[in-house]
């Protein structure tokens, strides 16, 4: 079987073939640390965490996700609050990692900080100047876009569209409006490093190019990020990396996630609808947030709303309901085989809706199964799928105890009744009674009659 990924540069889904046979390198643009991550920022973190887990089944993966800890937005925050820059960045790096961990995002293999790589950035800028791809002007160093014929090949834009479509800064020291900054001068009140062009700081794009080359090599397999990064950020990373490395390719596959909206509106400060992960995790279990983010295909737009969250919560109730009460050892869980169709769905450009349908198929088989060994085998399989997808990480009893206040859905009730029928048929009466008690606790009264079991909600 082959892994397929949608490559932005080719504009289609293609078979994934890494540079080396057994090792894959992946770089994801990480957060700029001046405030808490919002739920849109969490989408790439969760999507690429899942991709990393899927790749690790087959390959040794080196996954780098950087921290942008030098940026004008950070400087502005420091000026506004009077707090030192290090204090701000340290606080939000920790908050980011804690918040992502709550969503089941595993730490990357490498977490490079931009401020620890200024020497590499300076080296790269020097190589660009030496090869005629960059020029110095009034303490700035700019990339000369006209020197690179393939500029626009990733975002499929021509130069006129690029200038019209983005707020390129027109500055007197630029030879052309679309030339972008590699280095800029710093005044004493701003972070600055000694360089051949005076005391200054790097532009944003050069950071990722330098850190990717340092930790993953000149040509990486996968470069990821949100769709908004295709232009200009990734187009610029691509241009400067190739030009600094004598034309060698930078990333073999470019993978971008779609955007997340809030109740069908763009999330923005001016609309006052920015939802922070830090706040969400106080009231919504991390797995519900994770599954909401994975419920649609990663390339599609995703709407964050009460309905999408409730639907993910109900899905998890069904999954936890199926494995509840079945003892599975750690080794059974580790060794259980993941159904092939489910792996195939994930390896098909991370088709999470199809993978979830397979997951529910497994839950249905488990609910119907009567043989104790078979039930343990299926439950172990469900946990193994959970471990792959970053779900089912809680004890089922804790899961239900944690949010007993939410109304049990009809689907969950029907599934529990199905389980109870199976338990009774197999003469596991204690289990059948436990299910009835659990339903009663959730305000569901059941009645056994000649036609089967009926249920109703009671206050
Ligand atoms: P930023 O800190 O703005 O550079 O964003 C960090 C990451 O979050 C980037 O990969 C962005 O593409 C991504 N991102 C930002 N907003 C959204 C959104 N509303 N939906 C999905 N991804 C987003
Ligand atoms: Zn980047």
Short mmCIF file of C-alpha atoms and ligand atoms in Angstrom, two decimals:
data_model
loop_
_atom_site.label_atom_id
_atom_site.label_comp_id
_atom_site.label_asym_id
_atom_site.label_seq_id
_atom_site.Cartn_x
_atom_site.Cartn_y
_atom_site.Cartn_z
CA UNK A 1 0.00 0.00 0.00
CA UNK A 2 1.10 3.51 -0.75
CA UNK A 3 0.55 6.65 1.25
CA UNK A 4 -1.13 9.42 -0.76
CA UNK A 5 -0.86 13.12 0.02
CA UNK A 6 -2.29 16.17 -1.65
CA UNK A 7 0.64 18.28 -2.78
CA UNK A 8 -0.13 21.98 -3.14
CA UNK A 9 2.63 22.47 -5.69
CA UNK A 10 1.32 19.76 -8.00
CA UNK A 11 -2.27 20.70 -7.20
CA UNK A 12 -3.35 17.08 -6.77
CA UNK A 13 -3.14 13.96 -4.67
CA UNK A 14 0.05 12.04 -5.39
CA UNK A 15 1.80 8.91 -4.08
CA UNK A 16 4.22 9.75 -1.30
CA UNK A 17 7.81 8.69 -1.94
CA UNK A 18 10.32 9.98 0.60
CA UNK A 19 13.84 10.91 -0.38
CA UNK A 20 15.24 8.04 1.69
CA UNK A 21 13.58 4.62 1.84
CA UNK A 22 13.00 4.39 5.55
CA UNK A 23 13.29 7.92 6.92
CA UNK A 24 10.93 10.85 6.51
CA UNK A 25 11.51 14.48 7.42
CA UNK A 26 8.62 16.84 8.08
CA UNK A 27 8.58 20.54 9.00
CA UNK A 28 5.55 22.41 10.29
CA UNK A 29 5.51 26.17 10.78
CA UNK A 30 4.84 26.61 14.48
CA UNK A 31 3.38 29.40 16.58
CA UNK A 32 4.51 32.97 16.99
CA UNK A 33 4.54 33.18 20.75
CA UNK A 34 2.92 36.42 21.89
CA UNK A 35 -0.50 35.19 22.95
CA UNK A 36 -2.54 32.01 23.48
CA UNK A 37 -3.23 29.76 20.49
CA UNK A 38 -6.75 30.00 19.07
CA UNK A 39 -8.69 27.04 17.81
CA UNK A 40 -7.67 27.81 14.20
CA UNK A 41 -3.99 27.56 15.22
CA UNK A 42 -4.77 24.18 16.79
CA UNK A 43 -5.98 22.75 13.48
CA UNK A 44 -2.55 22.39 11.84
CA UNK A 45 -1.06 21.17 15.15
CA UNK A 46 -3.65 18.37 15.40
CA UNK A 47 -3.71 17.51 11.68
CA UNK A 48 0.07 17.21 11.42
CA UNK A 49 0.22 15.33 14.71
CA UNK A 50 -2.07 12.74 13.12
CA UNK A 51 -0.01 12.69 9.94
CA UNK A 52 3.13 12.17 12.07
CA UNK A 53 1.48 9.22 13.86
CA UNK A 54 0.43 7.69 10.53
CA UNK A 55 3.92 8.12 9.04
CA UNK A 56 5.58 6.63 12.12
CA UNK A 57 3.81 3.31 11.51
CA UNK A 58 6.00 2.86 8.43
CA UNK A 59 8.99 5.14 8.72
CA UNK A 60 11.45 6.66 11.11
CA UNK A 61 10.14 10.22 11.20
CA UNK A 62 11.97 13.39 12.13
CA UNK A 63 9.29 15.96 12.75
CA UNK A 64 10.26 19.58 13.41
CA UNK A 65 7.81 22.26 14.54
CA UNK A 66 9.45 25.59 15.21
CA UNK A 67 8.82 28.39 17.66
CA UNK A 68 8.86 31.92 16.22
CA UNK A 69 10.16 33.90 19.18
CA UNK A 70 11.38 36.97 17.31
CA UNK A 71 8.68 38.95 15.54
CA UNK A 72 7.33 42.47 15.43
CA UNK A 73 4.05 41.31 17.01
CA UNK A 74 6.03 40.13 20.03
CA UNK A 75 7.89 43.45 20.17
CA UNK A 76 4.58 45.30 20.07
CA UNK A 77 3.15 43.18 22.88
CA UNK A 78 6.24 43.90 24.96
CA UNK A 79 5.96 47.65 24.33
CA UNK A 80 2.24 47.61 25.21
CA UNK A 81 2.53 45.58 28.39
CA UNK A 82 5.95 46.72 29.58
CA UNK A 83 6.91 43.07 30.02
CA UNK A 84 10.31 41.83 28.79
CA UNK A 85 10.26 39.85 25.54
CA UNK A 86 11.74 36.69 27.11
CA UNK A 87 9.02 36.66 29.72
CA UNK A 88 6.31 36.91 27.05
CA UNK A 89 7.78 34.24 24.78
CA UNK A 90 8.57 31.80 27.64
CA UNK A 91 5.01 32.11 28.94
CA UNK A 92 3.36 31.45 25.59
CA UNK A 93 5.69 28.64 24.51
CA UNK A 94 4.68 26.79 27.65
CA UNK A 95 1.01 27.66 27.18
CA UNK A 96 1.12 26.46 23.56
CA UNK A 97 2.71 23.15 24.45
CA UNK A 98 0.36 22.58 27.41
CA UNK A 99 -2.71 23.44 25.34
CA UNK A 100 -1.66 21.23 22.42
CA UNK A 101 -0.85 18.37 24.82
CA UNK A 102 -4.41 18.66 26.14
CA UNK A 103 -5.55 17.99 22.56
CA UNK A 104 -3.41 14.84 22.37
CA UNK A 105 -0.72 16.49 20.24
CA UNK A 106 2.56 14.68 20.88
CA UNK A 107 5.73 16.78 21.15
CA UNK A 108 7.64 17.07 17.85
CA UNK A 109 11.10 15.48 17.62
CA UNK A 110 12.70 18.88 17.23
CA UNK A 111 11.35 22.22 18.45
CA UNK A 112 13.80 24.81 17.15
CA UNK A 113 13.56 28.37 18.44
CA UNK A 114 14.22 31.12 15.88
CA UNK A 115 16.40 33.11 18.29
CA UNK A 116 18.77 30.14 18.64
CA UNK A 117 19.36 30.04 14.87
CA UNK A 118 20.27 33.60 13.96
CA UNK A 119 23.83 32.55 12.98
CA UNK A 120 22.39 30.03 10.48
CA UNK A 121 20.05 32.69 9.10
CA UNK A 122 22.93 35.14 8.66
CA UNK A 123 24.90 32.42 6.85
CA UNK A 124 22.01 31.75 4.50
CA UNK A 125 21.48 35.45 3.78
CA UNK A 126 25.19 35.79 3.03
CA UNK A 127 24.95 32.89 0.54
CA UNK A 128 21.97 34.59 -1.12
CA UNK A 129 23.88 37.86 -1.50
CA UNK A 130 26.97 36.04 -2.81
CA UNK A 131 24.94 34.19 -5.43
CA UNK A 132 23.19 37.36 -6.62
CA UNK A 133 19.76 36.55 -5.19
CA UNK A 134 19.69 39.21 -2.49
CA UNK A 135 20.89 42.78 -2.06
CA UNK A 136 21.62 45.13 0.79
CA UNK A 137 19.90 48.50 1.05
CA UNK A 138 19.92 50.91 3.99
CA UNK A 139 20.67 48.24 6.61
CA UNK A 140 18.10 45.89 5.12
CA UNK A 141 18.76 42.80 3.06
CA UNK A 142 16.10 41.96 0.49
CA UNK A 143 15.48 38.92 -1.65
CA UNK A 144 15.55 39.85 -5.32
CA UNK A 145 12.44 38.12 -6.64
CA UNK A 146 13.40 38.87 -10.26
CA UNK A 147 16.50 36.67 -9.79
CA UNK A 148 14.42 33.52 -9.36
CA UNK A 149 12.43 32.53 -12.44
CA UNK A 150 10.23 29.95 -10.65
CA UNK A 151 8.83 32.43 -8.15
CA UNK A 152 5.08 31.76 -7.87
CA UNK A 153 5.32 28.05 -8.70
CA UNK A 154 3.88 26.99 -5.35
CA UNK A 155 1.04 29.47 -5.03
CA UNK A 156 0.42 29.57 -8.81
CA UNK A 157 0.31 33.32 -8.91
CA UNK A 158 1.99 35.66 -11.29
CA UNK A 159 3.77 38.70 -9.97
CA UNK A 160 1.03 41.18 -10.81
CA UNK A 161 -1.55 39.13 -8.91
CA UNK A 162 0.81 38.78 -6.01
CA UNK A 163 1.28 42.48 -5.65
CA UNK A 164 -2.44 43.17 -6.04
CA UNK A 165 -3.44 40.40 -3.63
CA UNK A 166 -1.15 41.07 -0.73
CA UNK A 167 -0.20 44.10 1.20
CA UNK A 168 3.39 44.19 0.07
CA UNK A 169 5.26 46.91 1.79
CA UNK A 170 6.37 49.58 -0.63
CA UNK A 171 9.63 50.99 0.69
CA UNK A 172 12.14 53.31 -0.95
CA UNK A 173 15.03 50.89 -0.41
CA UNK A 174 13.36 48.07 -2.37
CA UNK A 175 14.26 47.55 -6.03
CA UNK A 176 10.82 46.09 -6.62
CA UNK A 177 7.69 46.10 -4.46
CA UNK A 178 7.52 42.30 -4.20
CA UNK A 179 11.11 41.88 -2.95
CA UNK A 180 10.88 40.63 0.61
CA UNK A 181 12.91 41.27 3.72
CA UNK A 182 15.58 38.80 4.85
CA UNK A 183 17.17 41.11 7.42
CA UNK A 184 16.16 44.46 8.90
CA UNK A 185 17.91 46.95 11.16
CA UNK A 186 17.04 47.16 14.86
CA UNK A 187 17.10 50.22 17.09
CA UNK A 188 18.49 49.71 20.64
CA UNK A 189 14.99 49.19 22.08
CA UNK A 190 14.40 46.20 19.78
CA UNK A 191 15.96 42.74 19.75
CA UNK A 192 19.07 42.81 17.58
CA UNK A 193 22.06 40.72 16.58
CA UNK A 194 25.40 41.74 15.11
CA UNK A 195 25.57 40.99 11.40
CA UNK A 196 27.60 42.02 8.34
CA UNK A 197 24.77 44.51 7.65
CA UNK A 198 24.74 46.08 11.11
CA UNK A 199 22.73 45.27 14.22
CA UNK A 200 19.41 43.86 13.14
CA UNK A 201 16.94 41.01 13.21
CA UNK A 202 15.77 38.44 10.68
CA UNK A 203 12.62 38.60 8.58
CA UNK A 204 10.03 35.90 9.27
CA UNK A 205 10.46 33.72 6.18
CA UNK A 206 14.21 33.13 6.50
CA UNK A 207 13.72 31.60 9.96
CA UNK A 208 11.95 28.51 8.68
CA UNK A 209 14.34 28.00 5.76
CA UNK A 210 17.36 28.12 8.09
CA UNK A 211 15.85 25.91 10.80
CA UNK A 212 14.56 23.30 8.34
CA UNK A 213 17.99 23.04 6.66
CA UNK A 214 19.80 22.81 9.99
CA UNK A 215 17.64 20.07 11.51
CA UNK A 216 16.24 18.17 8.54
CA UNK A 217 18.66 18.78 5.67
CA UNK A 218 18.49 20.87 2.52
CA UNK A 219 15.70 18.85 0.95
CA UNK A 220 12.90 17.85 3.28
CA UNK A 221 10.08 15.44 2.51
CA UNK A 222 7.01 17.24 3.80
CA UNK A 223 6.41 20.90 4.59
CA UNK A 224 3.14 21.74 6.28
CA UNK A 225 1.06 24.62 7.52
CA UNK A 226 -2.29 26.34 7.17
CA UNK A 227 -3.52 27.39 3.75
CA UNK A 228 -2.87 31.06 4.45
CA UNK A 229 0.85 30.33 4.60
CA UNK A 230 1.10 29.23 0.94
CA UNK A 231 1.60 32.83 -0.05
CA UNK A 232 3.73 34.66 0.75
CA UNK A 233 5.40 32.65 3.56
CA UNK A 234 5.96 29.30 1.85
CA UNK A 235 6.53 30.79 -1.59
CA UNK A 236 9.32 32.87 -0.05
CA UNK A 237 10.76 29.98 1.97
CA UNK A 238 10.90 27.93 -1.22
CA UNK A 239 12.56 30.69 -3.26
CA UNK A 240 15.26 31.52 -0.72
CA UNK A 241 16.02 27.88 0.20
CA UNK A 242 16.50 26.86 -3.42
CA UNK A 243 18.56 29.91 -4.26
CA UNK A 244 20.79 29.51 -1.19
CA UNK A 245 21.32 25.83 -1.97
CA UNK A 246 22.31 26.00 -5.63
CA UNK A 247 18.86 25.09 -6.93
CA UNK A 248 18.33 21.93 -4.83
CA UNK A 249 14.65 21.29 -4.12
CA UNK A 250 13.41 22.42 -0.71
CA UNK A 251 10.32 20.34 0.08
CA UNK A 252 9.14 17.35 -1.92
CA UNK A 253 5.52 17.61 -0.74
CA UNK A 254 3.65 20.70 0.41
CA UNK A 255 0.65 19.94 2.60
CA UNK A 256 -1.79 22.64 3.73
CA UNK A 257 -4.83 22.48 5.97
CA UNK A 258 -8.04 24.37 5.24
CA UNK A 259 -9.32 27.19 7.37
CA UNK A 260 -11.52 27.05 10.41
CA UNK A 261 -14.43 29.45 10.82
CA UNK A 262 -16.56 30.18 13.88
CA UNK A 263 -20.31 29.84 13.36
CA UNK A 264 -19.67 30.42 9.64
CA UNK A 265 -17.75 33.61 10.25
CA UNK A 266 -14.08 34.31 9.87
CA UNK A 267 -12.39 34.32 13.27
CA UNK A 268 -10.95 37.75 13.96
CA UNK A 269 -10.20 40.11 16.78
CA UNK A 270 -12.35 42.80 15.22
CA UNK A 271 -15.40 40.51 15.23
CA UNK A 272 -14.59 39.53 18.82
CA UNK A 273 -15.06 35.82 18.07
CA UNK A 274 -11.58 34.49 18.74
CA UNK A 275 -11.82 31.19 20.62
CA UNK A 276 -8.71 30.27 22.61
CA UNK A 277 -7.77 26.65 23.22
CA UNK A 278 -6.66 27.68 26.70
CA UNK A 279 -10.27 28.61 27.56
CA UNK A 280 -11.95 25.77 25.69
CA UNK A 281 -10.10 23.04 27.56
CA UNK A 282 -11.53 24.29 30.84
CA UNK A 283 -14.98 23.08 29.82
CA UNK A 284 -14.60 20.72 26.85
CA UNK A 285 -12.57 17.49 27.04
CA UNK A 286 -9.43 17.70 24.87
CA UNK A 287 -10.49 14.63 22.89
CA UNK A 288 -13.77 16.29 21.94
CA UNK A 289 -11.84 19.28 20.62
CA UNK A 290 -9.39 16.99 18.81
CA UNK A 291 -12.13 14.95 17.18
CA UNK A 292 -14.05 18.08 16.19
CA UNK A 293 -10.90 19.25 14.40
CA UNK A 294 -10.50 15.86 12.72
CA UNK A 295 -14.17 15.31 11.92
CA UNK A 296 -13.90 16.89 8.47
CA UNK A 297 -11.21 16.28 5.89
CA UNK A 298 -8.19 18.44 6.72
CA UNK A 299 -8.17 20.27 3.39
CA UNK A 300 -11.81 21.34 3.66
CA UNK A 301 -13.00 24.39 5.53
CA UNK A 302 -14.26 23.47 9.00
CA UNK A 303 -16.87 25.31 10.98
CA UNK A 304 -16.46 25.45 14.73
CA UNK A 305 -19.94 25.51 16.27
CA UNK A 306 -22.01 23.97 19.04
CA UNK A 307 -23.30 21.37 16.56
CA UNK A 308 -19.87 20.22 15.40
CA UNK A 309 -18.62 20.02 19.00
CA UNK A 310 -21.73 18.15 20.23
CA UNK A 311 -21.49 15.74 17.34
CA UNK A 312 -17.85 14.92 18.21
CA UNK A 313 -18.83 14.45 21.85
CA UNK A 314 -21.57 11.99 20.87
CA UNK A 315 -19.14 10.10 18.64
CA UNK A 316 -16.74 9.70 21.56
CA UNK A 317 -19.61 8.62 23.85
CA UNK A 318 -20.37 5.85 21.37
CA UNK A 319 -16.74 4.73 21.18
CA UNK A 320 -16.21 4.81 24.94
CA UNK A 321 -19.60 3.16 25.46
CA UNK A 322 -18.53 0.22 23.30
CA UNK A 323 -15.28 -0.50 25.20
CA UNK A 324 -16.68 0.24 28.62
CA UNK A 325 -16.53 -2.63 31.07
CA UNK A 326 -14.09 -4.70 29.01
CA UNK A 327 -10.68 -5.27 30.56
CA UNK A 328 -7.91 -4.98 28.00
CA UNK A 329 -4.28 -5.28 29.07
CA UNK A 330 -1.62 -2.85 27.85
CA UNK A 331 0.07 -5.56 25.80
CA UNK A 332 -3.21 -6.65 24.17
CA UNK A 333 -3.78 -3.02 23.27
CA UNK A 334 -0.28 -2.58 21.91
CA UNK A 335 -0.31 -5.75 19.89
CA UNK A 336 -3.83 -5.46 18.47
CA UNK A 337 -4.02 -5.10 14.74
CA UNK A 338 -5.60 -2.00 13.28
CA UNK A 339 -8.13 -2.86 10.58
CA UNK A 340 -6.59 -2.46 7.15
CA UNK A 341 -9.46 -0.38 5.79
CA UNK A 342 -8.95 2.15 8.56
CA UNK A 343 -5.22 2.46 7.92
CA UNK A 344 -5.95 2.75 4.21
CA UNK A 345 -8.35 5.63 4.87
CA UNK A 346 -5.74 7.52 6.89
CA UNK A 347 -3.02 6.80 4.36
CA UNK A 348 -5.28 8.15 1.64
CA UNK A 349 -4.45 11.82 2.24
CA UNK A 350 -5.58 11.55 5.86
CA UNK A 351 -9.20 10.76 5.12
CA UNK A 352 -10.45 11.09 8.70
CA UNK A 353 -14.20 10.96 7.91
CA UNK A 354 -13.68 7.54 6.27
CA UNK A 355 -11.43 6.41 9.11
CA UNK A 356 -14.09 7.39 11.65
CA UNK A 357 -16.72 5.44 9.72
CA UNK A 358 -14.44 2.39 9.99
CA UNK A 359 -13.95 3.08 13.69
CA UNK A 360 -17.72 3.03 14.22
CA UNK A 361 -17.94 -0.18 12.24
CA UNK A 362 -15.56 -1.70 14.77
CA UNK A 363 -17.65 -0.34 17.67
CA UNK A 364 -20.79 -1.89 16.14
CA UNK A 365 -19.09 -5.29 15.79
CA UNK A 366 -18.03 -5.07 19.42
CA UNK A 367 -21.51 -4.14 20.59
CA UNK A 368 -22.96 -7.14 18.77
CA UNK A 369 -20.31 -9.65 19.82
CA UNK A 370 -21.30 -12.08 22.57
CA UNK A 371 -18.19 -14.20 22.99
CA UNK A 372 -15.98 -12.79 25.77
CA UNK A 373 -12.68 -13.44 23.97
CA UNK A 374 -14.01 -11.91 20.79
CA UNK A 375 -15.18 -8.87 22.72
CA UNK A 376 -11.75 -8.44 24.31
CA UNK A 377 -10.08 -8.78 20.92
CA UNK A 378 -12.35 -6.16 19.36
CA UNK A 379 -11.96 -3.81 22.32
CA UNK A 380 -8.16 -4.12 22.06
CA UNK A 381 -8.46 -3.23 18.38
CA UNK A 382 -10.55 -0.19 19.24
CA UNK A 383 -7.94 0.98 21.74
CA UNK A 384 -5.18 0.44 19.19
CA UNK A 385 -7.08 2.63 16.71
CA UNK A 386 -7.54 5.16 19.52
CA UNK A 387 -3.78 5.17 20.18
CA UNK A 388 -3.13 5.81 16.49
CA UNK A 389 -5.63 8.65 16.26
CA UNK A 390 -5.02 10.17 19.69
CA UNK A 391 -8.47 9.16 20.96
CA UNK A 392 -9.77 6.80 23.70
CA UNK A 393 -6.95 7.89 25.99
CA UNK A 394 -9.16 8.04 29.09
CA UNK A 395 -10.62 5.26 31.16
CA UNK A 396 -14.21 4.84 29.93
CA UNK A 397 -15.65 5.18 33.45
CA UNK A 398 -13.74 8.42 33.98
CA UNK A 399 -14.90 9.60 30.58
CA UNK A 400 -18.58 9.22 31.44
CA UNK A 401 -18.09 10.50 34.98
CA UNK A 402 -16.40 13.58 33.53
CA UNK A 403 -19.36 14.86 31.59
CA UNK A 404 -22.40 13.05 32.84
CA UNK A 405 -24.41 16.24 32.53
CA UNK A 406 -24.61 16.04 28.75
CA UNK A 407 -27.76 14.43 27.42
CA UNK A 408 -27.23 10.89 26.17
CA UNK A 409 -28.00 10.67 22.46
CA UNK A 410 -30.52 8.24 21.00
CA UNK A 411 -27.69 6.54 19.09
CA UNK A 412 -25.74 5.90 22.29
CA UNK A 413 -28.87 4.60 24.05
CA UNK A 414 -29.63 2.22 21.19
CA UNK A 415 -26.08 0.96 21.24
CA UNK A 416 -26.17 0.39 24.98
CA UNK A 417 -29.43 -1.52 24.60
CA UNK A 418 -27.80 -3.62 21.89
CA UNK A 419 -24.94 -4.37 24.27
CA UNK A 420 -27.42 -5.26 27.01
CA UNK A 421 -29.28 -7.63 24.67
CA UNK A 422 -25.98 -9.34 23.80
CA UNK A 423 -25.02 -9.56 27.48
CA UNK A 424 -28.34 -11.12 28.39
CA UNK A 425 -28.20 -13.57 25.51
CA UNK A 426 -24.77 -14.67 26.76
CA UNK A 427 -26.13 -14.85 30.33
CA UNK A 428 -23.82 -12.06 31.54
CA UNK A 429 -26.58 -10.72 33.74
CA UNK A 430 -24.38 -8.56 35.97
CA UNK A 431 -23.18 -6.67 32.88
CA UNK A 432 -26.74 -6.33 31.57
CA UNK A 433 -27.85 -4.91 34.93
CA UNK A 434 -24.90 -2.51 35.00
CA UNK A 435 -26.01 -1.13 31.63
CA UNK A 436 -29.56 -0.65 32.88
CA UNK A 437 -28.25 1.17 35.95
CA UNK A 438 -26.03 3.37 33.85
CA UNK A 439 -28.97 4.31 31.65
CA UNK A 440 -31.07 5.03 34.71
CA UNK A 441 -28.35 7.31 36.03
CA UNK A 442 -28.45 9.21 32.73
CA UNK A 443 -32.22 9.61 33.15
CA UNK A 444 -33.22 6.85 30.72
CA UNK A 445 -35.85 4.38 31.85
CA UNK A 446 -36.13 1.12 29.96
CA UNK A 447 -38.87 -1.42 29.76
CA UNK A 448 -38.61 -4.99 28.51
CA UNK A 449 -41.64 -6.20 26.60
CA UNK A 450 -42.54 -8.93 24.16
CA UNK A 451 -41.57 -6.66 21.24
CA UNK A 452 -38.15 -5.92 22.68
CA UNK A 453 -36.91 -3.12 24.92
CA UNK A 454 -38.26 0.41 24.79
CA UNK A 455 -36.82 3.46 26.48
CA UNK A 456 -37.88 6.94 27.52
CA UNK A 457 -36.30 9.92 29.18
CA UNK A 458 -37.42 10.67 32.72
CA UNK A 459 -36.61 13.79 34.75
P1 LIG B 1 0.13 32.09 12.92
O1 LIG B 1 0.56 32.09 14.38
O2 LIG B 1 -0.89 33.11 12.57
O3 LIG B 1 1.32 32.06 11.98
O4 LIG B 1 -0.62 30.71 12.70
C1 LIG B 1 -0.09 29.47 13.10
C2 LIG B 1 -0.69 28.40 12.26
O5 LIG B 1 -2.12 28.38 12.38
C3 LIG B 1 -0.41 28.53 10.76
O6 LIG B 1 -0.14 27.25 10.21
C4 LIG B 1 -1.71 29.10 10.23
O7 LIG B 1 -1.89 28.76 8.87
C5 LIG B 1 -2.72 28.39 11.09
N1 LIG B 1 -4.01 29.07 11.19
C6 LIG B 1 -4.23 30.35 11.61
N2 LIG B 1 -5.55 30.64 11.60
C7 LIG B 1 -6.20 29.52 11.17
C8 LIG B 1 -7.59 29.18 10.96
N3 LIG B 1 -8.58 30.03 11.20
N4 LIG B 1 -7.86 27.93 10.51
C9 LIG B 1 -6.88 27.03 10.28
N5 LIG B 1 -5.56 27.29 10.45
C10 LIG B 1 -5.22 28.51 10.90
ZN1 LIG B 2 7.46 28.77 8.21
#
